[in-house]
Amino acid sequence: MKVNVHVSLKPGVLDPQGRAIHHALEGLGFSGVNDVRAGRLIALDVADDTSDEALDDMCRKLLANMVIENYRIEKVG
């Protein structure tokens, strides 16, 4: 089974990468971008019988820093 884990910073956490992207977009002449928040995508290929609880446990223990990040699990196809 294919699983995508989307990890992003929690609201209020400083995002230097997002700020750099925003600055670069302005420098390239793109207007109208009010804010940028950067995140990451982790693509997993797991056994079909992997439980939702196991996926959640993977995120909480390794894939996301629960102090400053949120995550969303998406099963693909």
mmCIF file of C-alpha atoms in Angstrom:
data_model
loop_
_atom_site.group_PDB
_atom_site.id
_atom_site.type_symbol
_atom_site.label_atom_id
_atom_site.label_comp_id
_atom_site.label_asym_id
_atom_site.label_seq_id
_atom_site.Cartn_x
_atom_site.Cartn_y
_atom_site.Cartn_z
ATOM 1 C CA MET A 1 0.000 0.000 0.000
ATOM 2 C CA LYS A 2 1.269 3.471 -0.861
ATOM 3 C CA VAL A 3 1.038 6.101 1.855
ATOM 4 C CA ASN A 4 1.960 9.776 1.744
ATOM 5 C CA VAL A 5 2.747 11.577 4.982
ATOM 6 C CA HIS A 6 2.526 15.362 4.718
ATOM 7 C CA VAL A 7 4.520 17.097 7.462
ATOM 8 C CA SER A 8 4.271 20.840 8.096
ATOM 9 C CA LEU A 9 5.206 23.285 10.813
ATOM 10 C CA LYS A 10 2.527 24.163 13.335
ATOM 11 C CA PRO A 11 1.001 27.642 13.075
ATOM 12 C CA GLY A 12 3.118 30.182 14.909
ATOM 13 C CA VAL A 13 6.387 28.292 14.422
ATOM 14 C CA LEU A 14 8.964 30.347 12.528
ATOM 15 C CA ASP A 15 9.513 28.977 9.009
ATOM 16 C CA PRO A 16 12.864 30.253 7.642
ATOM 17 C CA GLN A 17 12.591 28.102 4.503
ATOM 18 C CA GLY A 18 9.135 29.470 3.750
ATOM 19 C CA ARG A 19 10.386 33.002 4.327
ATOM 20 C CA ALA A 20 13.316 32.442 1.925
ATOM 21 C CA ILE A 21 10.946 31.073 -0.741
ATOM 22 C CA HIS A 22 8.645 34.065 -0.288
ATOM 23 C CA HIS A 23 11.567 36.480 -0.637
ATOM 24 C CA ALA A 24 12.806 34.677 -3.777
ATOM 25 C CA LEU A 25 9.342 34.768 -5.367
ATOM 26 C CA GLU A 26 9.155 38.521 -4.753
ATOM 27 C CA GLY A 27 12.634 38.915 -6.231
ATOM 28 C CA LEU A 28 11.488 37.109 -9.371
ATOM 29 C CA GLY A 29 8.602 39.546 -9.753
ATOM 30 C CA PHE A 30 5.753 37.373 -8.484
ATOM 31 C CA SER A 31 3.336 39.563 -6.580
ATOM 32 C CA GLY A 32 0.286 38.621 -4.580
ATOM 33 C CA VAL A 33 1.972 35.892 -2.513
ATOM 34 C CA ASN A 34 1.135 36.811 1.081
ATOM 35 C CA ASP A 35 2.862 33.985 2.923
ATOM 36 C CA VAL A 36 4.729 30.734 2.275
ATOM 37 C CA ARG A 37 4.919 27.740 4.593
ATOM 38 C CA ALA A 38 7.268 24.936 3.528
ATOM 39 C CA GLY A 39 6.769 21.309 4.466
ATOM 40 C CA ARG A 40 7.823 17.889 3.333
ATOM 41 C CA LEU A 41 6.281 14.802 1.804
ATOM 42 C CA ILE A 42 7.329 11.336 2.922
ATOM 43 C CA ALA A 43 6.229 8.561 0.565
ATOM 44 C CA LEU A 44 5.968 5.100 2.131
ATOM 45 C CA ASP A 45 5.296 1.714 0.582
ATOM 46 C CA VAL A 46 3.996 -0.462 3.411
ATOM 47 C CA ALA A 47 2.357 -3.861 3.712
ATOM 48 C CA ASP A 48 -1.350 -3.846 2.869
ATOM 49 C CA ASP A 49 -2.248 -4.961 6.390
ATOM 50 C CA THR A 50 -0.433 -2.051 8.076
ATOM 51 C CA SER A 51 -2.911 -0.531 10.513
ATOM 52 C CA ASP A 52 -3.816 3.130 10.836
ATOM 53 C CA GLU A 53 -2.512 2.960 14.397
ATOM 54 C CA ALA A 54 0.887 1.724 13.183
ATOM 55 C CA LEU A 55 1.084 4.529 10.614
ATOM 56 C CA ASP A 56 0.174 7.063 13.277
ATOM 57 C CA ASP A 57 2.819 5.586 15.591
ATOM 58 C CA MET A 58 5.478 5.904 12.850
ATOM 59 C CA CYS A 59 4.647 9.577 12.468
ATOM 60 C CA ARG A 60 4.635 10.330 16.176
ATOM 61 C CA LYS A 61 7.870 8.445 16.913
ATOM 62 C CA LEU A 62 10.007 9.341 13.885
ATOM 63 C CA LEU A 63 8.528 11.114 10.897
ATOM 64 C CA ALA A 64 7.264 14.288 12.596
ATOM 65 C CA ASN A 65 8.592 16.358 15.469
ATOM 66 C CA MET A 66 5.415 16.586 17.515
ATOM 67 C CA VAL A 67 6.615 19.678 19.378
ATOM 68 C CA ILE A 68 6.720 21.890 16.270
ATOM 69 C CA GLU A 69 5.115 19.902 13.435
ATOM 70 C CA ASN A 70 1.741 18.544 12.334
ATOM 71 C CA TYR A 71 1.260 15.621 9.973
ATOM 72 C CA ARG A 72 -1.442 14.226 7.738
ATOM 73 C CA ILE A 73 -1.543 10.626 6.497
ATOM 74 C CA GLU A 74 -2.929 10.006 3.021
ATOM 75 C CA LYS A 75 -3.447 6.508 1.621
ATOM 76 C CA VAL A 76 -2.864 6.574 -2.129
ATOM 77 C CA GLY A 77 -5.112 4.628 -4.484
#
